[in-house]
Short mmCIF file of C-alpha atoms in Angstrom, two decimals:
data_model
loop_
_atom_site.label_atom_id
_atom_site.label_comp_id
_atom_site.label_asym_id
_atom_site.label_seq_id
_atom_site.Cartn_x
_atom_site.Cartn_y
_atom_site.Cartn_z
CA UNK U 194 0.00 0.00 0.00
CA UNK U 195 1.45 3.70 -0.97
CA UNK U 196 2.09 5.93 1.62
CA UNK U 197 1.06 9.53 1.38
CA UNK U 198 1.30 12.69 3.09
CA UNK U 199 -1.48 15.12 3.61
CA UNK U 200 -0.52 18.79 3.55
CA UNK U 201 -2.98 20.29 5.98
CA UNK U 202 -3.66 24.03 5.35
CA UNK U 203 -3.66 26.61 8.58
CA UNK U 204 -6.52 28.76 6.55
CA UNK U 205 -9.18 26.34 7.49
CA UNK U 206 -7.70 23.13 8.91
CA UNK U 207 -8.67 21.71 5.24
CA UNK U 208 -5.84 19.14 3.10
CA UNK U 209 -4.57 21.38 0.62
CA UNK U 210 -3.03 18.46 -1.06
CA UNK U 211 -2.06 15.26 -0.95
CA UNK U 212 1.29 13.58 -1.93
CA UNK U 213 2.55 9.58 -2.04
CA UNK U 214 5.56 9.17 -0.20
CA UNK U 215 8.60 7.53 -2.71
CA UNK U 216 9.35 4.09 -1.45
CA UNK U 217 12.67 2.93 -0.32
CA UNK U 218 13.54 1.39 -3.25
CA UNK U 219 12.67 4.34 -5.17
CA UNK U 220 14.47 6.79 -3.56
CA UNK U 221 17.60 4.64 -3.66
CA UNK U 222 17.28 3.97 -7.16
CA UNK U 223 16.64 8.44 -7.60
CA UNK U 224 20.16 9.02 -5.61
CA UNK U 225 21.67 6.36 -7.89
CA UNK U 226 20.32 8.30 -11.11
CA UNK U 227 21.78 11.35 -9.31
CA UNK U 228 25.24 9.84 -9.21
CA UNK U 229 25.62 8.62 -12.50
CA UNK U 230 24.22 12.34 -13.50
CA UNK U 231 26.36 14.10 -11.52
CA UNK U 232 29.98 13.50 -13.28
CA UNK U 233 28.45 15.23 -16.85
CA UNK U 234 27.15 18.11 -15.30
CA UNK U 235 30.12 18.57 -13.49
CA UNK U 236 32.41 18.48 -16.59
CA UNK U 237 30.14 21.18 -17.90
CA UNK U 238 31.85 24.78 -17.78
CA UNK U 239 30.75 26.27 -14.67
CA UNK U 240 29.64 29.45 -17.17
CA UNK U 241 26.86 27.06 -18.12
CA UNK U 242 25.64 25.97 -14.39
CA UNK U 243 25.74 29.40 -14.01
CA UNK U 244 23.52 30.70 -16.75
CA UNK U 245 21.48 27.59 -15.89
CA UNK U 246 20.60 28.13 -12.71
CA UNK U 247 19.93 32.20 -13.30
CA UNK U 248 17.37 30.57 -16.08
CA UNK U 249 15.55 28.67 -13.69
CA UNK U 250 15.25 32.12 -11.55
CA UNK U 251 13.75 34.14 -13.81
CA UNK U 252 11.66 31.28 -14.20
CA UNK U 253 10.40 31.54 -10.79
CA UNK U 254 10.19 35.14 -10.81
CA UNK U 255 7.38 34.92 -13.63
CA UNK U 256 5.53 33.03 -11.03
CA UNK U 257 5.21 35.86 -8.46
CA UNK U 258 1.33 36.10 -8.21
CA UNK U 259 0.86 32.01 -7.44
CA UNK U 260 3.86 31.84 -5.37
CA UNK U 261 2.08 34.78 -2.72
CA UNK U 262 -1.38 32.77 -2.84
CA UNK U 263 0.20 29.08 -2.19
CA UNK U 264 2.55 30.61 0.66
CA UNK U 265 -0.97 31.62 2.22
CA UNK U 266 -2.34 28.44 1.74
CA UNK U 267 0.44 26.39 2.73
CA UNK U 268 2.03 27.51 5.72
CA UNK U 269 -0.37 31.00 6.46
CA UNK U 270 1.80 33.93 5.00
CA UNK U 271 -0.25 36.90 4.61
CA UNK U 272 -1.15 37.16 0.56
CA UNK U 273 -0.18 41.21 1.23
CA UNK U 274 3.57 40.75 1.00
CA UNK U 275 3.79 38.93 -1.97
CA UNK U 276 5.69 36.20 -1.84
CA UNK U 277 9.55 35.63 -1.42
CA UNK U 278 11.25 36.00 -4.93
CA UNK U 279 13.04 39.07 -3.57
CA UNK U 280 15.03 37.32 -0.94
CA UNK U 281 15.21 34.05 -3.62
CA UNK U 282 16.73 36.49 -6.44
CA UNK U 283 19.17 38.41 -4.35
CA UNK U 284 20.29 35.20 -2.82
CA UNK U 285 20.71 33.25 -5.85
CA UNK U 286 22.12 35.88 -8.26
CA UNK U 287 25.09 37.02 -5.35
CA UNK U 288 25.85 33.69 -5.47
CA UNK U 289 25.98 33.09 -8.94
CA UNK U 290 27.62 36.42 -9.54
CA UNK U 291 30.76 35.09 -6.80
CA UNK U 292 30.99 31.33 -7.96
CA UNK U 293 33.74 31.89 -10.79
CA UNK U 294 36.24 33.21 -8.49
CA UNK U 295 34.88 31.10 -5.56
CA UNK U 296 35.37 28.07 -7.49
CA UNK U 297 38.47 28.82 -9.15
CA UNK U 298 41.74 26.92 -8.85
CA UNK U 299 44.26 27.97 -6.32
CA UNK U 300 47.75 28.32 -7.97
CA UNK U 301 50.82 27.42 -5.72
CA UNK U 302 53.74 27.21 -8.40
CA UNK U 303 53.41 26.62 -12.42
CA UNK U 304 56.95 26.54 -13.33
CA UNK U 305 59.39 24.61 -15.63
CA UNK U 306 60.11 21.87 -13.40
CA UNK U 307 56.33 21.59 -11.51
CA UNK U 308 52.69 22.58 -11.28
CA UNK U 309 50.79 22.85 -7.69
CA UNK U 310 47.51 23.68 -7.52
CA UNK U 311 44.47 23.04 -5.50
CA UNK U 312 41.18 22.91 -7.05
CA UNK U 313 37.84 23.08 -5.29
CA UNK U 314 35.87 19.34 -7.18
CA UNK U 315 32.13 18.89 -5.57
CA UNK U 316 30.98 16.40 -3.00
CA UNK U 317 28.66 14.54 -5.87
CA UNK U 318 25.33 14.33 -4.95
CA UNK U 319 23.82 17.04 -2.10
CA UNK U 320 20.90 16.22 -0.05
CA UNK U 321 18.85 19.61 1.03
CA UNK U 322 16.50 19.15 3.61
CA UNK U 323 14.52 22.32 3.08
CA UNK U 324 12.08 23.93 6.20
CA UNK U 325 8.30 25.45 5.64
CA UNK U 326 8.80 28.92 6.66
CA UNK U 327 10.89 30.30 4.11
CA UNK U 328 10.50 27.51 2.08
CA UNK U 329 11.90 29.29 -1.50
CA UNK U 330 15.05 31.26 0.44
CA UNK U 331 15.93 28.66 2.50
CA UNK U 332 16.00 26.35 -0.51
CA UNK U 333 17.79 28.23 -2.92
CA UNK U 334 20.62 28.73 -0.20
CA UNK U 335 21.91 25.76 -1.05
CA UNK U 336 20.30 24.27 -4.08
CA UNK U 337 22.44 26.95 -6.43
CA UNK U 338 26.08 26.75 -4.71
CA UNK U 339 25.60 23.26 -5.09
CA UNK U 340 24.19 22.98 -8.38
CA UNK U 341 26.16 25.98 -9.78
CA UNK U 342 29.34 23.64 -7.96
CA UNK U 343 29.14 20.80 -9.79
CA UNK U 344 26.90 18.63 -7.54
CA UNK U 345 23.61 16.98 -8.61
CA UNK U 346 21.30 17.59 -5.44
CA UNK U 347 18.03 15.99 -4.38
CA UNK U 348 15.81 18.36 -2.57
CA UNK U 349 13.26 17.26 0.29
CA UNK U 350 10.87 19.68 1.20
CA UNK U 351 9.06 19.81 4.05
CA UNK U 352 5.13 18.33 3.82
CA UNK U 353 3.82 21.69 4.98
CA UNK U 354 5.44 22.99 1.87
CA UNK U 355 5.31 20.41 -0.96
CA UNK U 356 4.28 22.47 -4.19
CA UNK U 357 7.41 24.65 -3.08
CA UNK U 358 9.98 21.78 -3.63
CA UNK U 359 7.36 20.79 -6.78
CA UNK U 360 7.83 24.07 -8.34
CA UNK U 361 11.45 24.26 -7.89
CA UNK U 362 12.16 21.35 -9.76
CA UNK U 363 9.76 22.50 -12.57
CA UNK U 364 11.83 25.83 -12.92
CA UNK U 365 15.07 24.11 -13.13
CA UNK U 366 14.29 21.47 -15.04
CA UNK U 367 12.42 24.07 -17.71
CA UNK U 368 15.73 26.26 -17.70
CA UNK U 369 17.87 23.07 -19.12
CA UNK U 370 19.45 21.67 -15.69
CA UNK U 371 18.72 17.94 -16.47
CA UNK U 372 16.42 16.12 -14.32
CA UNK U 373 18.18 13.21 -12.92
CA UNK U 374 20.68 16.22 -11.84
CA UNK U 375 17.76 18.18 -9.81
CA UNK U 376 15.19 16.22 -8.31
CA UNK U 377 12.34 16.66 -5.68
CA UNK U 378 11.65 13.60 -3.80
CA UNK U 379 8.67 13.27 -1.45
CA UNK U 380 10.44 11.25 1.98
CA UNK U 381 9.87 9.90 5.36
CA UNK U 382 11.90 10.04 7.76
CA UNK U 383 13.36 5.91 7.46
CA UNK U 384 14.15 6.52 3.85
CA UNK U 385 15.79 9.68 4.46
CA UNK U 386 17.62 8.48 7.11
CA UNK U 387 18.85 5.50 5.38
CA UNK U 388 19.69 7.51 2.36
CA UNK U 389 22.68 8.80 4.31
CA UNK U 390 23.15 6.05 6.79
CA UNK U 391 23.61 3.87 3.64
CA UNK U 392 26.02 6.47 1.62
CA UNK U 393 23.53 7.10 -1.12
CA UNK U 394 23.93 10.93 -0.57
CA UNK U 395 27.57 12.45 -0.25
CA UNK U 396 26.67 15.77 1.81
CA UNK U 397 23.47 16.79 3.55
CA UNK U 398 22.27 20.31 4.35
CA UNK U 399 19.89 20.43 6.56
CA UNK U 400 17.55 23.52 8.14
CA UNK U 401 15.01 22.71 11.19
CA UNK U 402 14.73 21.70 14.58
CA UNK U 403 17.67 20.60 16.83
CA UNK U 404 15.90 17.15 16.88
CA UNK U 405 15.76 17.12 13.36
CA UNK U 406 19.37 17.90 13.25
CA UNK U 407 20.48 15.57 15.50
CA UNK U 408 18.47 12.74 13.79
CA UNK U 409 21.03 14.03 10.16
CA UNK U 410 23.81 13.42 12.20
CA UNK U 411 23.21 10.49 14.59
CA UNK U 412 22.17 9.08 10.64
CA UNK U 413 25.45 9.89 9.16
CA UNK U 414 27.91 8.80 12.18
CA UNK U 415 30.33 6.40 10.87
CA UNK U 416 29.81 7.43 6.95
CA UNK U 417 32.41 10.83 7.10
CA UNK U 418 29.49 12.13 4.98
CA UNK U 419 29.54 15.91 5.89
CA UNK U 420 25.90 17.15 7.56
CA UNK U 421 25.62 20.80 7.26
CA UNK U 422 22.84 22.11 9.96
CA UNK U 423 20.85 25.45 10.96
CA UNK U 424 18.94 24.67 13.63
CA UNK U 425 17.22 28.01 14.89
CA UNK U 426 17.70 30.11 17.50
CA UNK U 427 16.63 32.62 20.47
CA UNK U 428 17.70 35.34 19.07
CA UNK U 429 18.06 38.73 21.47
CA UNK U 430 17.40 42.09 20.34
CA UNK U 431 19.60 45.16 22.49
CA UNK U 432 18.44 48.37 22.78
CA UNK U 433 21.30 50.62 23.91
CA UNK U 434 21.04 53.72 26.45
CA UNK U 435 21.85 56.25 22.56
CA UNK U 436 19.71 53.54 20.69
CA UNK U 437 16.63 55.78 18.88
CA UNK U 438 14.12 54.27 20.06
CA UNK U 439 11.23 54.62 17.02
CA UNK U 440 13.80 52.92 14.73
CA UNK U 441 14.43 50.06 17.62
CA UNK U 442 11.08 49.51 17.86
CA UNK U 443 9.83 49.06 14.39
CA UNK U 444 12.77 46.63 13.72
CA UNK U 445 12.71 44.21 16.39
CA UNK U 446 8.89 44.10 16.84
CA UNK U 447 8.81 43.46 13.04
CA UNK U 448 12.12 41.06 13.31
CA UNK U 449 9.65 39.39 16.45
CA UNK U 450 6.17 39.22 15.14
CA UNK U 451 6.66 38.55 10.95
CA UNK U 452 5.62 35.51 9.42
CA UNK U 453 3.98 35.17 12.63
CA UNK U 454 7.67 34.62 14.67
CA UNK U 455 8.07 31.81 12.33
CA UNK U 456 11.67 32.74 11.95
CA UNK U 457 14.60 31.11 12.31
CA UNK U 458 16.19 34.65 12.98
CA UNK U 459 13.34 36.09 14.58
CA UNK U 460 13.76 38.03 17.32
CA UNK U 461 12.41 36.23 20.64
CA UNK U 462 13.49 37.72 23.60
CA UNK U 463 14.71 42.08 24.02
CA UNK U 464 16.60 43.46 26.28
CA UNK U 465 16.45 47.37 26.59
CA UNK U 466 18.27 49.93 28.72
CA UNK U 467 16.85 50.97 31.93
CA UNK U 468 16.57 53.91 30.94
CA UNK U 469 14.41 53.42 27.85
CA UNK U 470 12.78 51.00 29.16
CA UNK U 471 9.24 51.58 29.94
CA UNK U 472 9.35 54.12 26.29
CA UNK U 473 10.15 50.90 24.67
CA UNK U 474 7.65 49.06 26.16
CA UNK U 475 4.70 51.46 25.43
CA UNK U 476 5.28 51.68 22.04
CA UNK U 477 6.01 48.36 21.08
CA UNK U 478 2.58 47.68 23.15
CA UNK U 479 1.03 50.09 20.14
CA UNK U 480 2.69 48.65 16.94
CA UNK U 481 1.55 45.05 18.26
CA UNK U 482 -2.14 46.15 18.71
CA UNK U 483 -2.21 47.83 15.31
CA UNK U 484 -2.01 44.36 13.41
CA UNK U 485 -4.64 42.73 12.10
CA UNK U 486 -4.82 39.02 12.78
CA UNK U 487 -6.43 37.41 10.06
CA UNK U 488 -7.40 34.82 6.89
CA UNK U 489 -4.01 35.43 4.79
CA UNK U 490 -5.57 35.68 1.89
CA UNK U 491 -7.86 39.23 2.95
CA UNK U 492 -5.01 41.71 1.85
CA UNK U 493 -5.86 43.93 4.65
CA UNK U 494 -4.32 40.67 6.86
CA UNK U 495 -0.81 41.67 8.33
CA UNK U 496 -0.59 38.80 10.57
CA UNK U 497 -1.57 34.98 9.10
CA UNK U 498 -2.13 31.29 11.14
CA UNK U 499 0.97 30.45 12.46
CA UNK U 500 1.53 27.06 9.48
CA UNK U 501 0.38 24.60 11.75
CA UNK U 502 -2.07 24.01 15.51
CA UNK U 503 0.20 22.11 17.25
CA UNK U 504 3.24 25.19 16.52
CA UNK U 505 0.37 27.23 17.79
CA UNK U 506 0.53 24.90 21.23
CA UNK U 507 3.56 25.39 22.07
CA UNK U 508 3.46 28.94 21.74
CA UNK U 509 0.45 28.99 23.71
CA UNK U 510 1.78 26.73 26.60
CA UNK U 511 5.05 29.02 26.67
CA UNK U 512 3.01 32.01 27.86
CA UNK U 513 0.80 30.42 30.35
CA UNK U 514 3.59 28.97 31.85
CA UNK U 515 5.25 32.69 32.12
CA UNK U 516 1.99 34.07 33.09
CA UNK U 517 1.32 31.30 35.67
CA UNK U 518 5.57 32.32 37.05
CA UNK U 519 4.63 36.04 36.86
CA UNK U 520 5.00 37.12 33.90
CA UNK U 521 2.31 40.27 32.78
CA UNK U 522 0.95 40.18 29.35
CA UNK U 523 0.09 43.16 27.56
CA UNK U 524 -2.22 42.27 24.46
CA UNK U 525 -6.14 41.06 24.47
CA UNK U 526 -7.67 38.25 22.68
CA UNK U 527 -7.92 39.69 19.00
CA UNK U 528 -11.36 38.71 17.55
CA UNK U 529 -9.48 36.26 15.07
CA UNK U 530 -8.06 34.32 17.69
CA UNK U 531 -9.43 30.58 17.43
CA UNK U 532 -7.48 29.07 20.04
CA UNK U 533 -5.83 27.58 17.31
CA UNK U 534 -3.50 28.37 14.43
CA UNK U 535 -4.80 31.74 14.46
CA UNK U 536 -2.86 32.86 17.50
CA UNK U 537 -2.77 37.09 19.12
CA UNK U 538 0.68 37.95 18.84
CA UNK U 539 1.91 38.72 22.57
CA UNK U 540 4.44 40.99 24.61
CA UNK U 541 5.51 40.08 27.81
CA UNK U 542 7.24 41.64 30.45
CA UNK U 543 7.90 40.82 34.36
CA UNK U 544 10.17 37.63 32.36
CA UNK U 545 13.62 36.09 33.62
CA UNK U 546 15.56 33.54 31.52
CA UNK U 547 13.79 30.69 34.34
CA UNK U 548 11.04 30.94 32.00
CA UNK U 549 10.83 28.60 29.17
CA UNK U 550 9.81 31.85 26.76
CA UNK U 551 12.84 33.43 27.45
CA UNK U 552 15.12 30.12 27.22
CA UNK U 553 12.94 27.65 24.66
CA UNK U 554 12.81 28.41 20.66
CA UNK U 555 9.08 29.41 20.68
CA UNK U 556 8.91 29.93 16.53
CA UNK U 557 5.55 31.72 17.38
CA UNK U 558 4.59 35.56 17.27
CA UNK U 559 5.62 36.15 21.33
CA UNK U 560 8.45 38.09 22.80
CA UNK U 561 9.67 38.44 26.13
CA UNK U 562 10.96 42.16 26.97
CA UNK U 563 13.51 42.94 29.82
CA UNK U 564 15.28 45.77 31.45
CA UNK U 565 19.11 45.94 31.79
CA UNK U 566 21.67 48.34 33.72
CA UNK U 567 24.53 48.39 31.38
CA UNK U 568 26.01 46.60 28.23
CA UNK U 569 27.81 43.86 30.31
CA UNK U 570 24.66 42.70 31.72
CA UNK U 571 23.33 42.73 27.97
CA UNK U 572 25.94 40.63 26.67
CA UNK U 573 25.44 37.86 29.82
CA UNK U 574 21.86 37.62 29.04
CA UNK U 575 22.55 37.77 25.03
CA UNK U 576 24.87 34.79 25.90
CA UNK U 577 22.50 33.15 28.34
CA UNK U 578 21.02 30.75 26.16
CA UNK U 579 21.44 27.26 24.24
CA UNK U 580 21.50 28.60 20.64
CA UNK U 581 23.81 31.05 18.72
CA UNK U 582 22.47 32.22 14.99
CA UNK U 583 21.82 36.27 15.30
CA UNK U 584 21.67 38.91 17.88
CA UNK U 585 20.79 42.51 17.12
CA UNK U 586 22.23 45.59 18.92
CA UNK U 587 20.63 49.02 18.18
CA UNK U 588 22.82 51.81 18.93
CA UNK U 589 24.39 55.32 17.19
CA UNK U 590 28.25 54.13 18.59
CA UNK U 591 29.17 51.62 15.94
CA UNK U 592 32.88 51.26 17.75
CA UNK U 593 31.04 50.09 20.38
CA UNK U 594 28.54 48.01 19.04
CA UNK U 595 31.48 45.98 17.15
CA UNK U 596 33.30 45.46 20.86
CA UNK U 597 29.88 44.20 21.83
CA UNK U 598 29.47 42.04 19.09
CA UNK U 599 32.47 40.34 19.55
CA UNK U 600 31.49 39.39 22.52
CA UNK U 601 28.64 37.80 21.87
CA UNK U 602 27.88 33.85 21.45
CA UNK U 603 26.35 33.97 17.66
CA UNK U 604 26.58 33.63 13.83
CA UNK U 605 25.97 36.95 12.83
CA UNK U 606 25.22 40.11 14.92
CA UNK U 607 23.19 43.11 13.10
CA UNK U 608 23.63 46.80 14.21
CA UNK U 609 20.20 48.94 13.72
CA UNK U 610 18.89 45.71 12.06
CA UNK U 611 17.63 42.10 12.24
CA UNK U 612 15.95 39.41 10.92
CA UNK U 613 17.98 39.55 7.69
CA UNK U 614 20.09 37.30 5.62
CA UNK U 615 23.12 39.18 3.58
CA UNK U 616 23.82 36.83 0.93
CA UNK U 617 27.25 38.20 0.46
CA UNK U 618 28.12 37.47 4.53
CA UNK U 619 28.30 33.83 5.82
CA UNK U 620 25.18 32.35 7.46
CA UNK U 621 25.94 30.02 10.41
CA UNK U 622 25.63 29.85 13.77
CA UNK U 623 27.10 28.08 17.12
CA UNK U 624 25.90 25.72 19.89
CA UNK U 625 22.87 24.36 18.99
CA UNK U 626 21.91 26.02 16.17
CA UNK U 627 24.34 24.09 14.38
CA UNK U 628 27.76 24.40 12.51
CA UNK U 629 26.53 25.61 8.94
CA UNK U 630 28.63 27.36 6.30
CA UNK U 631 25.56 28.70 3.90
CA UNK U 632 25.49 31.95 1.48
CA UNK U 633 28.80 33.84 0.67
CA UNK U 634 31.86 32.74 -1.15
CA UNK U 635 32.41 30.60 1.84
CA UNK U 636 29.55 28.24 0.69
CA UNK U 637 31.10 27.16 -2.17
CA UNK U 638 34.20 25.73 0.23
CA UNK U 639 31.24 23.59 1.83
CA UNK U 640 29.79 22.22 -1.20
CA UNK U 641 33.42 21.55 -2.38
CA UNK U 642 36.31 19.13 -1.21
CA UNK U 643 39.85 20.73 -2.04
CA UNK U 644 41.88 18.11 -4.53
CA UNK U 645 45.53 18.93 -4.39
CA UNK U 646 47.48 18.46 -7.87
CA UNK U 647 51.57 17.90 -7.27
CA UNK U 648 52.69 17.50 -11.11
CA UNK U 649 56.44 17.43 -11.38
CA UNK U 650 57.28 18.21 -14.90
CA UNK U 651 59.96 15.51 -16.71
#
């Protein structure tokens, strides 16, 4: 009997589609087809990957209008900002404008008696295990370096977000890339898992939970087959004494509450100067109670479902434990509020880092808010936590910001800004977020090996 997968939609609880999970033997036999693909696209000029994979973007980019309405169907993102082939476009055209030089040979010595030279050869065939929540940028991340590197790759997409990895495919396989060299495979977790255990991938890139993440490697210990993770994060906003305190407001209550906090960069707990402290509070109070929780598809809608009831649960649980340990909430029941998916996005205050909301990922539309004395006791609290992927320090002294930051347990810290990736900067993070190397020229190292060449000339 086939196996399927029901992709339930947050909008109404209904099965937006259904898919039939590939069977073992299947996906073995697709990663096999991979390999035997992978050495001819290789040997293709990397000029060609190149122009190959910027086909299959504008590709996706004609698709604007049904990208915005499935997002909203799939996993609850408001129909009002349109999509994500913004962040998918700048992402995949900085890293196709840096893979020539990223990729290109290092020369030690080429000289009458000997050439020395190290050249950057792919892993083979990449296995992307791609999240819901940014399910096109989070994708593309990886699935360009690596194809634009020489690797055939096999995406898995997560079930709330199966047209996504559907789509994808399409595009690339329209632009030229051939298919046995791209494919989208529907998995469970057993065939995934014995896809690496089992050496039928040669490098996995995975983005999720830290269970997730831990299931990638605990599957590939024993293999050497590299496992490349991002695993989320808490990630603290600061709000310095000179900080202004309009722009520090509309930043981190967007970088907390967008996409519903479903963020891996989100910001999820603040900490603010005592001196700006109760300011902060009362207007962050306001720019929460001016959105509109609603049906993602009513264009009016700035805050969707969170993607699925039981994400919803946990956020839920979080704050009546804080509320239960003290904690003092400061927004009402909006009207769209079903005590399900469709959850009121929430400030707290009267929070210490005992609290699970201030310690847990929470992935949910909440945000704890705290007052601090100085930077030192910033940087403890900043540091006072599990994972390490962003942190984001509003301030006007950017000397001192950059002594902060290097201070601070993280990937990637953001001055007057968060939420954000920079495709040209290395994303990765520390602890338990994982030990990633995605974006920047430094991605193409990852999705590389380095092959030494010691010819000694006759």
């Amino acid at each position: 009997m086939t196996k399927t997968v029901d992709l339930i939609s947050p909008i109404d609880g209904s099965v937006y589609l259904t898919r039939d999970v590939l069977s073992r033997d299947a996906a073995f036999s697709a990663a096999q087809r991979a390999k035997a693909a992978q050495a001819d696209w290789a040997a293709r000029p990397v000029s060609d990957r190149i122009a190959l994979v910027r086909k299959a973007g504008e590709i996706i980019g004609q698709q604007t209008d049904r990208m915005a309405t499935e997002l909203a169907h799939q996993m609850g993102r408001p129909i009002r900002y349109g999509g994500e082939y913004g962040g998918f476009n700048e992402r995949l055209t900085y890293m196709a404008d840096v893979a020539e030089k990223s990729l290109a040979p290092m020369q030690i010595e080429d000289s009458a008696t000997a050439r020395r030279v190290i050249k950057r050869v792919p892993w083979g065939v990449v296995l992307v295990v791609a999240p819901w929540n940014y399910p096109y940028m989070t994708a593309i991340n990886t699935v360009a370096p690596a194809l634009i590197a020489g690797n055939s790759v096999i995406l898995k997409h997560a079930a709330q977000t199966l047209a996504v990895g559907e789509h994808l495919a399409e595009a690339f396989q329209a632009a030229g890339v051939p298919e046995d060299v791209f494919q989208n495979l529907v998995l469970d977790h057993d065939t995934t898992s014995a896809l690496i255990a089992e050496r039928g991938v040669d490098f996995v890139n995975f983005t999720g939970s830290v269970g997730g993440g831990r299931a990638m490697e605990h599957a590939a210990a024993g293999t050497f087959t590299p496992v490349s993770t991002e695993l989320g994060g808490k990630d603290p906003g600061y709000v310095r004494a000179d900080a202004d305190v309009d722009a520090a407001v509309d930043g981190l209550m967007d970088g907390a509450m967008f996409n519903a906090g479903q963020c891996c960069c989100g910001i999820e707990r603040i900490y603010v100067h005592e001196s700006l402290y109760d300011q902060f509070v009362e207007k962050a109070v306001a720019w929460v109670k001016a959105q509109k929780l609603g049906n993602p598809l009513d264009p009016d809608t700035t805050m969707g479902p969170m993607a699925n009831v039981r994400f919803a649960k946990e956020v839920r649980t979080q704050i009546e434990e804080a509320l239960a340990d003290g904690a003092k909430a400061h927004i009402d029941t909006m009207p769209a509020d079903d005590g399900g998916a469709y959850l009121t996005p929430q400030i707290l205050t009267n929070v210490t880092h005992e609290m699970r909301v201030m310690r847990d990922e929470s992935f949910g539309p909440v945000v704890g808010i705290m007052p601090v004395k100085d930077d030192d006791e910033a940087i403890a609290l900043m540091n006072d936590s599990q994972f390490g992927l962003t942190a984001s320090i509003w301030s006007k002294d950017a000397e001192a910001v950059e002594a902060i930051a290097d201070r601070i347990e993280t990937g990637t810290v953001f001055m007057n800004r968060c939420d954000y990736l920079d495709p040209a900067l290395c994303w990765t993070g520390c602890k338990d977020t994982g030990r990633g190397q995605g974006l920047s020229k430094l991605a193409y190292q990852a999705l590389t090996r380095p092959k030494s060449y010691h010819l000694k000339k006759a």
